[in-house]
PDB file of C-alpha atoms in Angstrom:
ATOM      1  CA  UNK V 172      13.988  -7.419  35.685  1.00 68.00           C
ATOM      2  CA  UNK V 173      15.217  -5.928  33.247  1.00 83.00           C
ATOM      3  CA  UNK V 174      12.597  -4.480  30.858  1.00 90.00           C
ATOM      4  CA  UNK V 175      13.664  -5.370  26.540  1.00 94.00           C
ATOM      5  CA  UNK V 176      12.356  -2.245  24.775  1.00 94.00           C
ATOM      6  CA  UNK V 177      13.233  -3.301  21.550  1.00 93.00           C
ATOM      7  CA  UNK V 178      10.638  -6.588  21.839  1.00 95.00           C
ATOM      8  CA  UNK V 179       7.840  -4.104  23.096  1.00 96.00           C
ATOM      9  CA  UNK V 180       8.961  -1.809  20.292  1.00 95.00           C
ATOM     10  CA  UNK V 181       8.802  -4.459  17.548  1.00 95.00           C
ATOM     11  CA  UNK V 182       5.302  -5.428  18.723  1.00 96.00           C
ATOM     12  CA  UNK V 183       3.948  -2.192  18.395  1.00 96.00           C
ATOM     13  CA  UNK V 184       4.258  -0.448  22.395  1.00 97.00           C
ATOM     14  CA  UNK V 185       6.708   2.823  20.987  1.00 97.00           C
ATOM     15  CA  UNK V 186       7.969   4.148  24.843  1.00 97.00           C
ATOM     16  CA  UNK V 187       6.091   7.530  25.504  1.00 97.00           C
ATOM     17  CA  UNK V 188       8.327  10.840  27.095  1.00 97.00           C
ATOM     18  CA  UNK V 189       6.103   9.845  30.114  1.00 97.00           C
ATOM     19  CA  UNK V 190       8.511   6.947  32.024  1.00 95.00           C
ATOM     20  CA  UNK V 191       6.611   3.863  31.776  1.00 96.00           C
ATOM     21  CA  UNK V 192       4.201   4.198  29.376  1.00 98.00           C
ATOM     22  CA  UNK V 193       3.675   3.477  25.667  1.00 98.00           C
ATOM     23  CA  UNK V 194       1.942   4.067  22.795  1.00 98.00           C
ATOM     24  CA  UNK V 195       0.813   0.859  21.400  1.00 98.00           C
ATOM     25  CA  UNK V 196       0.161   0.394  17.800  1.00 97.00           C
ATOM     26  CA  UNK V 197      -2.130  -1.708  16.281  1.00 97.00           C
ATOM     27  CA  UNK V 198      -2.369  -4.090  12.736  1.00 96.00           C
ATOM     28  CA  UNK V 199      -5.065  -2.145  10.777  1.00 96.00           C
ATOM     29  CA  UNK V 200      -4.707  -3.504   7.325  1.00 96.00           C
ATOM     30  CA  UNK V 201      -5.848  -0.981   4.915  1.00 96.00           C
ATOM     31  CA  UNK V 202      -7.671   1.139   7.371  1.00 95.00           C
ATOM     32  CA  UNK V 203     -10.585  -1.271   7.950  1.00 95.00           C
ATOM     33  CA  UNK V 204     -11.595  -2.454  11.114  1.00 96.00           C
ATOM     34  CA  UNK V 205     -14.846  -3.973  12.411  1.00 97.00           C
ATOM     35  CA  UNK V 206     -17.191  -2.938  14.439  1.00 97.00           C
ATOM     36  CA  UNK V 207     -16.388  -5.343  16.595  1.00 97.00           C
ATOM     37  CA  UNK V 208     -12.339  -4.587  17.013  1.00 98.00           C
ATOM     38  CA  UNK V 209     -13.633  -0.798  17.070  1.00 97.00           C
ATOM     39  CA  UNK V 210     -15.866  -1.631  20.576  1.00 98.00           C
ATOM     40  CA  UNK V 211     -12.777  -4.022  21.480  1.00 98.00           C
ATOM     41  CA  UNK V 212     -10.151  -1.337  21.005  1.00 98.00           C
ATOM     42  CA  UNK V 213     -13.156   1.725  23.256  1.00 98.00           C
ATOM     43  CA  UNK V 214     -12.685  -0.743  25.539  1.00 98.00           C
ATOM     44  CA  UNK V 215      -8.785  -0.914  26.128  1.00 98.00           C
ATOM     45  CA  UNK V 216      -8.391   2.773  25.367  1.00 98.00           C
ATOM     46  CA  UNK V 217     -10.795   2.992  28.184  1.00 98.00           C
ATOM     47  CA  UNK V 218     -10.046   0.505  30.455  1.00 98.00           C
ATOM     48  CA  UNK V 219      -6.177   0.937  30.155  1.00 98.00           C
ATOM     49  CA  UNK V 220      -5.269   3.916  28.714  1.00 98.00           C
ATOM     50  CA  UNK V 221      -6.770   7.900  28.848  1.00 98.00           C
ATOM     51  CA  UNK V 222     -10.087   7.488  27.338  1.00 98.00           C
ATOM     52  CA  UNK V 223      -8.961   7.955  23.398  1.00 98.00           C
ATOM     53  CA  UNK V 224      -7.194   6.927  20.536  1.00 98.00           C
ATOM     54  CA  UNK V 225      -5.202   8.011  17.758  1.00 98.00           C
ATOM     55  CA  UNK V 226      -5.205   7.923  14.141  1.00 97.00           C
ATOM     56  CA  UNK V 227      -2.438   8.127  12.569  1.00 94.00           C
ATOM     57  CA  UNK V 228      -1.271   9.010   8.428  1.00 91.00           C
ATOM     58  CA  UNK V 229      -1.354   5.535   7.440  1.00 92.00           C
ATOM     59  CA  UNK V 230      -4.422   4.461   8.737  1.00 94.00           C
ATOM     60  CA  UNK V 231      -3.447   2.850  12.237  1.00 94.00           C
ATOM     61  CA  UNK V 232      -5.051   3.219  15.334  1.00 97.00           C
ATOM     62  CA  UNK V 233      -2.810   3.842  18.296  1.00 98.00           C
ATOM     63  CA  UNK V 234      -3.830   3.840  21.599  1.00 98.00           C
ATOM     64  CA  UNK V 235      -1.534   5.749  24.465  1.00 98.00           C
ATOM     65  CA  UNK V 236      -0.915   5.744  27.715  1.00 98.00           C
ATOM     66  CA  UNK V 237      -0.438   2.139  27.986  1.00 98.00           C
ATOM     67  CA  UNK V 238       1.317   1.904  31.777  1.00 98.00           C
ATOM     68  CA  UNK V 239       3.994  -0.979  31.425  1.00 97.00           C
ATOM     69  CA  UNK V 240       2.492  -3.016  33.996  1.00 97.00           C
ATOM     70  CA  UNK V 241      -0.609  -3.672  32.044  1.00 98.00           C
ATOM     71  CA  UNK V 242       1.278  -4.534  28.480  1.00 97.00           C
ATOM     72  CA  UNK V 243      -0.263  -8.423  29.108  1.00 97.00           C
ATOM     73  CA  UNK V 244      -3.191  -7.744  30.283  1.00 98.00           C
ATOM     74  CA  UNK V 245      -3.979  -5.227  26.980  1.00 98.00           C
ATOM     75  CA  UNK V 246      -3.573  -8.104  24.560  1.00 98.00           C
ATOM     76  CA  UNK V 247      -4.827 -10.189  25.831  1.00 98.00           C
ATOM     77  CA  UNK V 248      -7.797  -7.846  26.328  1.00 98.00           C
ATOM     78  CA  UNK V 249      -7.595  -7.068  22.388  1.00 98.00           C
ATOM     79  CA  UNK V 250      -6.972 -10.674  20.833  1.00 98.00           C
ATOM     80  CA  UNK V 251     -10.104 -11.313  22.575  1.00 97.00           C
ATOM     81  CA  UNK V 252     -11.749  -8.997  20.540  1.00 97.00           C
ATOM     82  CA  UNK V 253      -9.706  -9.895  17.660  1.00 97.00           C
ATOM     83  CA  UNK V 254      -7.339  -7.124  17.331  1.00 98.00           C
ATOM     84  CA  UNK V 255      -3.901  -7.747  16.857  1.00 96.00           C
ATOM     85  CA  UNK V 256      -0.685  -4.856  18.345  1.00 96.00           C
ATOM     86  CA  UNK V 257       0.961  -3.803  14.884  1.00 95.00           C
ATOM     87  CA  UNK V 258       4.919  -3.587  14.115  1.00 95.00           C
ATOM     88  CA  UNK V 259       7.211  -0.876  15.023  1.00 94.00           C
ATOM     89  CA  UNK V 260      11.270  -0.771  14.179  1.00 94.00           C
ATOM     90  CA  UNK V 261      13.403  -2.136  11.183  1.00 97.00           C
ATOM     91  CA  UNK V 262      10.282  -4.896   8.859  1.00 96.00           C
ATOM     92  CA  UNK V 263       7.736  -4.368   7.012  1.00 97.00           C
ATOM     93  CA  UNK V 264       4.759  -2.499   8.779  1.00 96.00           C
ATOM     94  CA  UNK V 265       1.371  -3.042   8.054  1.00 93.00           C
ATOM     95  CA  UNK V 266      -0.248  -2.406   4.599  1.00 97.00           C
ATOM     96  CA  UNK V 267      -2.501   0.633   3.614  1.00 97.00           C
ATOM     97  CA  UNK V 268      -5.187   1.291   1.499  1.00 97.00           C
ATOM     98  CA  UNK V 269      -8.240   2.736  -0.020  1.00 96.00           C
ATOM     99  CA  UNK V 270     -11.692   1.374  -0.111  1.00 93.00           C
ATOM    100  CA  UNK V 271     -11.271   0.751  -4.724  1.00 94.00           C
ATOM    101  CA  UNK V 272     -13.216  -0.677  -6.075  1.00 90.00           C
ATOM    102  CA  UNK V 273     -15.493  -2.494  -4.345  1.00 91.00           C
ATOM    103  CA  UNK V 274     -17.702   0.817  -3.513  1.00 93.00           C
ATOM    104  CA  UNK V 275     -15.803   3.454  -4.635  1.00 95.00           C
ATOM    105  CA  UNK V 276     -17.034   4.470  -8.540  1.00 95.00           C
ATOM    106  CA  UNK V 277     -13.353   5.473  -9.970  1.00 95.00           C
ATOM    107  CA  UNK V 278     -12.011   1.991  -8.520  1.00 96.00           C
ATOM    108  CA  UNK V 279     -10.343   0.059 -10.658  1.00 97.00           C
ATOM    109  CA  UNK V 280      -9.540  -2.746  -8.455  1.00 97.00           C
ATOM    110  CA  UNK V 281      -9.976  -4.388  -4.733  1.00 97.00           C
ATOM    111  CA  UNK V 282      -7.373  -2.858  -3.143  1.00 97.00           C
ATOM    112  CA  UNK V 283      -8.402  -4.164  -0.042  1.00 96.00           C
ATOM    113  CA  UNK V 284      -8.435  -7.709  -1.451  1.00 97.00           C
ATOM    114  CA  UNK V 285      -4.527  -6.713  -2.410  1.00 98.00           C
ATOM    115  CA  UNK V 286      -3.534  -5.210   1.147  1.00 98.00           C
ATOM    116  CA  UNK V 287      -4.604  -8.592   2.575  1.00 97.00           C
ATOM    117  CA  UNK V 288      -2.677 -10.609  -0.136  1.00 98.00           C
ATOM    118  CA  UNK V 289       0.503  -7.844   0.504  1.00 98.00           C
ATOM    119  CA  UNK V 290       0.089  -8.282   4.667  1.00 97.00           C
ATOM    120  CA  UNK V 291      -0.147 -11.608   4.911  1.00 97.00           C
ATOM    121  CA  UNK V 292       2.784 -12.608   2.602  1.00 98.00           C
ATOM    122  CA  UNK V 293       5.168  -9.718   4.083  1.00 98.00           C
ATOM    123  CA  UNK V 294       3.599  -8.222   7.416  1.00 96.00           C
ATOM    124  CA  UNK V 295       6.154  -8.149  10.379  1.00 95.00           C
ATOM    125  CA  UNK V 296       9.267  -9.233   8.282  1.00 97.00           C
ATOM    126  CA  UNK V 297      12.555  -8.198   9.366  1.00 97.00           C
ATOM    127  CA  UNK V 298      14.474  -6.057   7.486  1.00 98.00           C
ATOM    128  CA  UNK V 299      17.784  -3.654   7.174  1.00 98.00           C
ATOM    129  CA  UNK V 300      14.766  -0.949   8.058  1.00 97.00           C
ATOM    130  CA  UNK V 301      11.131  -0.114   7.748  1.00 97.00           C
ATOM    131  CA  UNK V 302       9.456  -1.014   4.109  1.00 98.00           C
ATOM    132  CA  UNK V 303       5.847   0.285   3.355  1.00 98.00           C
ATOM    133  CA  UNK V 304       3.712  -1.245   1.097  1.00 98.00           C
ATOM    134  CA  UNK V 305       0.538   1.051  -0.289  1.00 98.00           C
ATOM    135  CA  UNK V 306      -2.695   0.240  -2.726  1.00 98.00           C
ATOM    136  CA  UNK V 307      -4.506   2.753  -4.398  1.00 98.00           C
ATOM    137  CA  UNK V 308      -7.275   2.320  -6.222  1.00 97.00           C
ATOM    138  CA  UNK V 309      -7.173   4.458  -9.517  1.00 97.00           C
ATOM    139  CA  UNK V 310      -5.592   6.926 -11.044  1.00 97.00           C
ATOM    140  CA  UNK V 311      -7.416   9.605  -8.423  1.00 96.00           C
ATOM    141  CA  UNK V 312      -4.266   8.198  -6.193  1.00 97.00           C
ATOM    142  CA  UNK V 313      -6.163   8.468  -2.811  1.00 95.00           C
ATOM    143  CA  UNK V 314      -3.369   6.905  -0.934  1.00 93.00           C
ATOM    144  CA  UNK V 315      -0.362   8.500  -2.706  1.00 96.00           C
ATOM    145  CA  UNK V 316       1.192   5.102  -3.966  1.00 97.00           C
ATOM    146  CA  UNK V 317       4.581   6.740  -5.207  1.00 98.00           C
ATOM    147  CA  UNK V 318       5.030   7.700  -1.667  1.00 97.00           C
ATOM    148  CA  UNK V 319       5.917   3.489  -0.530  1.00 98.00           C
ATOM    149  CA  UNK V 320       9.017   1.940  -0.542  1.00 98.00           C
ATOM    150  CA  UNK V 321       6.383  -0.474  -2.443  1.00 98.00           C
ATOM    151  CA  UNK V 322       3.357   1.146  -4.037  1.00 98.00           C
ATOM    152  CA  UNK V 323       0.128  -0.453  -6.273  1.00 98.00           C
ATOM    153  CA  UNK V 324      -2.111   1.751  -8.294  1.00 98.00           C
ATOM    154  CA  UNK V 325      -4.794   0.352  -9.896  1.00 98.00           C
ATOM    155  CA  UNK V 326      -5.396   0.459 -13.817  1.00 98.00           C
ATOM    156  CA  UNK V 327      -7.985  -0.702 -16.803  1.00 98.00           C
ATOM    157  CA  UNK V 328      -6.611  -1.734 -19.807  1.00 97.00           C
ATOM    158  CA  UNK V 329      -9.185  -0.138 -22.107  1.00 97.00           C
ATOM    159  CA  UNK V 330      -9.813  -2.231 -25.556  1.00 95.00           C
ATOM    160  CA  UNK V 331     -12.314  -0.843 -27.594  1.00 94.00           C
ATOM    161  CA  UNK V 332     -15.545  -2.798 -30.195  1.00 94.00           C
ATOM    162  CA  UNK V 333     -16.023  -0.571 -32.997  1.00 92.00           C
ATOM    163  CA  UNK V 334     -19.024  -2.581 -33.764  1.00 93.00           C
ATOM    164  CA  UNK V 335     -20.938  -1.335 -30.663  1.00 95.00           C
ATOM    165  CA  UNK V 336     -20.226   1.958 -30.998  1.00 94.00           C
ATOM    166  CA  UNK V 337     -22.495   4.747 -31.196  1.00 93.00           C
ATOM    167  CA  UNK V 338     -19.941   7.552 -31.706  1.00 92.00           C
ATOM    168  CA  UNK V 339     -21.235   9.492 -28.739  1.00 94.00           C
ATOM    169  CA  UNK V 340     -17.788  11.481 -28.164  1.00 95.00           C
ATOM    170  CA  UNK V 341     -18.107  10.746 -24.799  1.00 96.00           C
ATOM    171  CA  UNK V 342     -14.489   8.222 -24.306  1.00 96.00           C
ATOM    172  CA  UNK V 343     -13.168  11.014 -25.919  1.00 97.00           C
ATOM    173  CA  UNK V 344     -14.421  13.688 -23.276  1.00 97.00           C
ATOM    174  CA  UNK V 345     -13.698  11.967 -20.304  1.00 97.00           C
ATOM    175  CA  UNK V 346      -9.766  11.279 -21.175  1.00 97.00           C
ATOM    176  CA  UNK V 347      -8.109  13.592 -19.945  1.00 96.00           C
ATOM    177  CA  UNK V 348      -4.687  12.407 -20.878  1.00 96.00           C
ATOM    178  CA  UNK V 349      -5.690  13.093 -24.548  1.00 97.00           C
ATOM    179  CA  UNK V 350      -5.200   9.418 -25.354  1.00 97.00           C
ATOM    180  CA  UNK V 351      -8.529   9.088 -27.290  1.00 97.00           C
ATOM    181  CA  UNK V 352      -9.277  10.904 -30.228  1.00 96.00           C
ATOM    182  CA  UNK V 353     -12.609  10.526 -32.688  1.00 92.00           C
ATOM    183  CA  UNK V 354     -11.693  11.357 -36.380  1.00 89.00           C
ATOM    184  CA  UNK V 355     -13.882  10.831 -39.629  1.00 86.00           C
ATOM    185  CA  UNK V 356     -15.927   8.933 -37.165  1.00 84.00           C
ATOM    186  CA  UNK V 357     -13.815   6.617 -36.281  1.00 90.00           C
ATOM    187  CA  UNK V 358     -11.960   6.582 -32.502  1.00 93.00           C
ATOM    188  CA  UNK V 359      -8.240   5.791 -32.014  1.00 93.00           C
ATOM    189  CA  UNK V 360      -6.441   5.318 -29.229  1.00 94.00           C
ATOM    190  CA  UNK V 361      -3.100   6.486 -28.307  1.00 96.00           C
ATOM    191  CA  UNK V 362      -1.422   3.438 -26.016  1.00 95.00           C
ATOM    192  CA  UNK V 363       1.869   5.835 -25.307  1.00 96.00           C
ATOM    193  CA  UNK V 364      -0.670   8.450 -23.480  1.00 97.00           C
ATOM    194  CA  UNK V 365      -2.644   6.290 -21.444  1.00 97.00           C
ATOM    195  CA  UNK V 366      -2.139   6.030 -18.182  1.00 97.00           C
ATOM    196  CA  UNK V 367      -5.385   2.954 -17.386  1.00 98.00           C
ATOM    197  CA  UNK V 368      -7.457   5.346 -15.133  1.00 97.00           C
ATOM    198  CA  UNK V 369     -10.402   3.668 -17.052  1.00 97.00           C
ATOM    199  CA  UNK V 370     -12.307   6.457 -18.072  1.00 97.00           C
ATOM    200  CA  UNK V 371     -13.465   5.690 -21.054  1.00 97.00           C
ATOM    201  CA  UNK V 372     -14.571   2.453 -19.252  1.00 97.00           C
ATOM    202  CA  UNK V 373     -16.570   3.182 -17.155  1.00 96.00           C
ATOM    203  CA  UNK V 374     -18.288   6.023 -19.469  1.00 96.00           C
ATOM    204  CA  UNK V 375     -19.439   4.377 -22.011  1.00 97.00           C
ATOM    205  CA  UNK V 376     -23.145   4.344 -22.088  1.00 97.00           C
ATOM    206  CA  UNK V 377     -23.110   1.370 -24.355  1.00 97.00           C
ATOM    207  CA  UNK V 378     -19.915  -1.235 -22.725  1.00 96.00           C
ATOM    208  CA  UNK V 379     -17.747  -0.701 -26.584  1.00 96.00           C
ATOM    209  CA  UNK V 380     -14.973   0.059 -23.858  1.00 97.00           C
ATOM    210  CA  UNK V 381     -14.289  -3.070 -22.170  1.00 96.00           C
ATOM    211  CA  UNK V 382     -11.251  -2.810 -19.657  1.00 96.00           C
ATOM    212  CA  UNK V 383      -9.199  -5.581 -18.027  1.00 96.00           C
ATOM    213  CA  UNK V 384      -7.853  -5.286 -14.454  1.00 96.00           C
ATOM    214  CA  UNK V 385      -3.721  -3.971 -13.996  1.00 98.00           C
ATOM    215  CA  UNK V 386      -1.659  -2.583 -10.910  1.00 98.00           C
ATOM    216  CA  UNK V 387       0.958  -0.257 -11.585  1.00 98.00           C
ATOM    217  CA  UNK V 388       3.497  -0.108  -9.702  1.00 98.00           C
ATOM    218  CA  UNK V 389       5.966   2.056  -7.934  1.00 98.00           C
ATOM    219  CA  UNK V 390       9.516   1.160  -6.044  1.00 98.00           C
ATOM    220  CA  UNK V 391      11.650   3.528  -4.231  1.00 98.00           C
ATOM    221  CA  UNK V 392       8.975   6.427  -2.492  1.00 98.00           C
ATOM    222  CA  UNK V 393       9.659   7.767   0.258  1.00 96.00           C
ATOM    223  CA  UNK V 394       8.441  10.505   2.846  1.00 91.00           C
ATOM    224  CA  UNK V 395      10.179  10.636   5.547  1.00 83.00           C
ATOM    225  CA  UNK V 396      13.866  12.536   6.656  1.00 86.00           C
ATOM    226  CA  UNK V 397      14.397  12.009   2.897  1.00 87.00           C
ATOM    227  CA  UNK V 398      11.086  12.873   0.308  1.00 93.00           C
ATOM    228  CA  UNK V 399      11.466  10.825  -3.033  1.00 95.00           C
ATOM    229  CA  UNK V 400       9.059   9.975  -5.331  1.00 97.00           C
ATOM    230  CA  UNK V 401       8.553   6.129  -6.596  1.00 98.00           C
ATOM    231  CA  UNK V 402       9.433   5.480 -10.289  1.00 98.00           C
ATOM    232  CA  UNK V 403       7.344   2.662 -12.687  1.00 98.00           C
ATOM    233  CA  UNK V 404      10.121   0.495 -13.680  1.00 98.00           C
ATOM    234  CA  UNK V 405       7.540  -2.661 -15.988  1.00 98.00           C
ATOM    235  CA  UNK V 406       4.748  -1.956 -17.716  1.00 97.00           C
ATOM    236  CA  UNK V 407       1.341  -2.632 -16.360  1.00 98.00           C
ATOM    237  CA  UNK V 408       0.877  -5.955 -14.310  1.00 98.00           C
ATOM    238  CA  UNK V 409      -2.196  -7.716 -15.639  1.00 97.00           C
ATOM    239  CA  UNK V 410      -2.609 -10.609 -12.356  1.00 97.00           C
ATOM    240  CA  UNK V 411      -2.049 -10.824  -8.710  1.00 97.00           C
ATOM    241  CA  UNK V 412       0.490 -13.713  -9.336  1.00 98.00           C
ATOM    242  CA  UNK V 413       2.562 -11.956 -11.356  1.00 98.00           C
ATOM    243  CA  UNK V 414       2.625  -8.828  -8.854  1.00 98.00           C
ATOM    244  CA  UNK V 415       3.294 -11.338  -5.987  1.00 98.00           C
ATOM    245  CA  UNK V 416       6.404 -12.533  -7.960  1.00 98.00           C
ATOM    246  CA  UNK V 417       7.724  -9.105  -8.307  1.00 98.00           C
ATOM    247  CA  UNK V 418       6.754  -7.780  -4.442  1.00 98.00           C
ATOM    248  CA  UNK V 419       8.836 -11.002  -4.112  1.00 98.00           C
ATOM    249  CA  UNK V 420      12.031  -9.831  -5.973  1.00 98.00           C
ATOM    250  CA  UNK V 421      11.312  -6.098  -4.799  1.00 98.00           C
ATOM    251  CA  UNK V 422      11.715  -7.071  -1.571  1.00 98.00           C
ATOM    252  CA  UNK V 423      14.659  -9.749  -1.109  1.00 98.00           C
ATOM    253  CA  UNK V 424      16.507  -6.901  -3.240  1.00 98.00           C
ATOM    254  CA  UNK V 425      16.405  -4.797  -0.805  1.00 98.00           C
ATOM    255  CA  UNK V 426      16.997  -7.976   2.207  1.00 98.00           C
ATOM    256  CA  UNK V 427      20.224  -8.808   0.512  1.00 98.00           C
ATOM    257  CA  UNK V 428      21.307  -4.334  -0.571  1.00 98.00           C
ATOM    258  CA  UNK V 429      20.592  -2.763   2.295  1.00 98.00           C
ATOM    259  CA  UNK V 430      22.816  -1.537   4.697  1.00 98.00           C
ATOM    260  CA  UNK V 431      21.189  -1.440   8.854  1.00 97.00           C
ATOM    261  CA  UNK V 432      19.218   1.705   9.056  1.00 96.00           C
ATOM    262  CA  UNK V 433      18.802   2.380   4.934  1.00 97.00           C
ATOM    263  CA  UNK V 434      15.880   2.955   3.516  1.00 97.00           C
ATOM    264  CA  UNK V 435      15.020   0.873  -0.265  1.00 98.00           C
ATOM    265  CA  UNK V 436      15.514   4.511  -2.053  1.00 98.00           C
ATOM    266  CA  UNK V 437      18.890   5.416  -0.586  1.00 97.00           C
ATOM    267  CA  UNK V 438      19.993   1.094  -1.526  1.00 98.00           C
ATOM    268  CA  UNK V 439      18.942   1.910  -4.602  1.00 98.00           C
ATOM    269  CA  UNK V 440      20.704   5.227  -5.276  1.00 97.00           C
ATOM    270  CA  UNK V 441      23.743   3.476  -3.916  1.00 98.00           C
ATOM    271  CA  UNK V 442      23.574  -0.307  -5.155  1.00 98.00           C
ATOM    272  CA  UNK V 443      21.783   1.301  -8.720  1.00 98.00           C
ATOM    273  CA  UNK V 444      18.069   0.822  -9.579  1.00 98.00           C
ATOM    274  CA  UNK V 445      18.960  -1.076 -12.821  1.00 98.00           C
ATOM    275  CA  UNK V 446      19.601  -3.822 -10.648  1.00 98.00           C
ATOM    276  CA  UNK V 447      16.410  -3.558  -9.301  1.00 98.00           C
ATOM    277  CA  UNK V 448      14.523  -3.299 -12.880  1.00 98.00           C
ATOM    278  CA  UNK V 449      16.629  -6.203 -13.952  1.00 98.00           C
ATOM    279  CA  UNK V 450      15.238  -8.231 -11.021  1.00 98.00           C
ATOM    280  CA  UNK V 451      11.589  -7.693 -11.398  1.00 98.00           C
ATOM    281  CA  UNK V 452      12.045  -7.656 -15.373  1.00 98.00           C
ATOM    282  CA  UNK V 453      12.521 -11.078 -14.577  1.00 98.00           C
ATOM    283  CA  UNK V 454       9.874 -11.550 -11.833  1.00 98.00           C
ATOM    284  CA  UNK V 455       7.310  -9.349 -14.120  1.00 98.00           C
ATOM    285  CA  UNK V 456       8.157 -11.874 -16.941  1.00 97.00           C
ATOM    286  CA  UNK V 457       7.945 -15.195 -14.935  1.00 91.00           C
TER     287      UNK V 457
END
């Protein structure tokens, strides 16, 4: 019986150099798996593989040395423990994310929550080429948002309450972009310099600084054979609904304009970045 290798690859089974052996990529949204899922993955790796797994550069887990004859049994055993295969080929890949504001002191957003929303909306969608989302919680940029086709970086939009301020000067000291200045006892913020890192908000001992959650989006990043940093084409986004509208516009633009085998950045270089900017601006404004 003929083997449909394309279908296997689409379902996360990547051919190895060894005949009839595959490395199975698993679906690990935001690099997060439960203890139950880990136990299941261990059992499958021991039973059907060589007793080890590989952690990929994109927070994924792969189980090497799965034999062709065991593929159906592997999928069945994984499903019992709530583990799903990932995807390969020309489609939306599993979304990566840092831990964000759930437990990281620097985090400005719940990065995993955003990653799960994007994954639920787009995972496995067929496209002219691969498409990667990455979500990072703050300006520390642990997930390197700009390396992704669509990168999301968390931020805080700072607001200052002069009456609550005690003039300690800490906000000026922690502001790495030099957006905050204290002159003659008065605090000013240069919005053109602010990068929404949220350090002023997080460091203020009397909560004179407050921050509204925001999402800084970059488009067209890639870190494969051709390296290109993603570009910010919009102001900071202040709500998840708008973020998802912008993501819809970006991925639809890629789907409608890309040639087969062409990454998002190459499509934009060919078609024109200004055309994408027009589309996402419409989505941004609702």
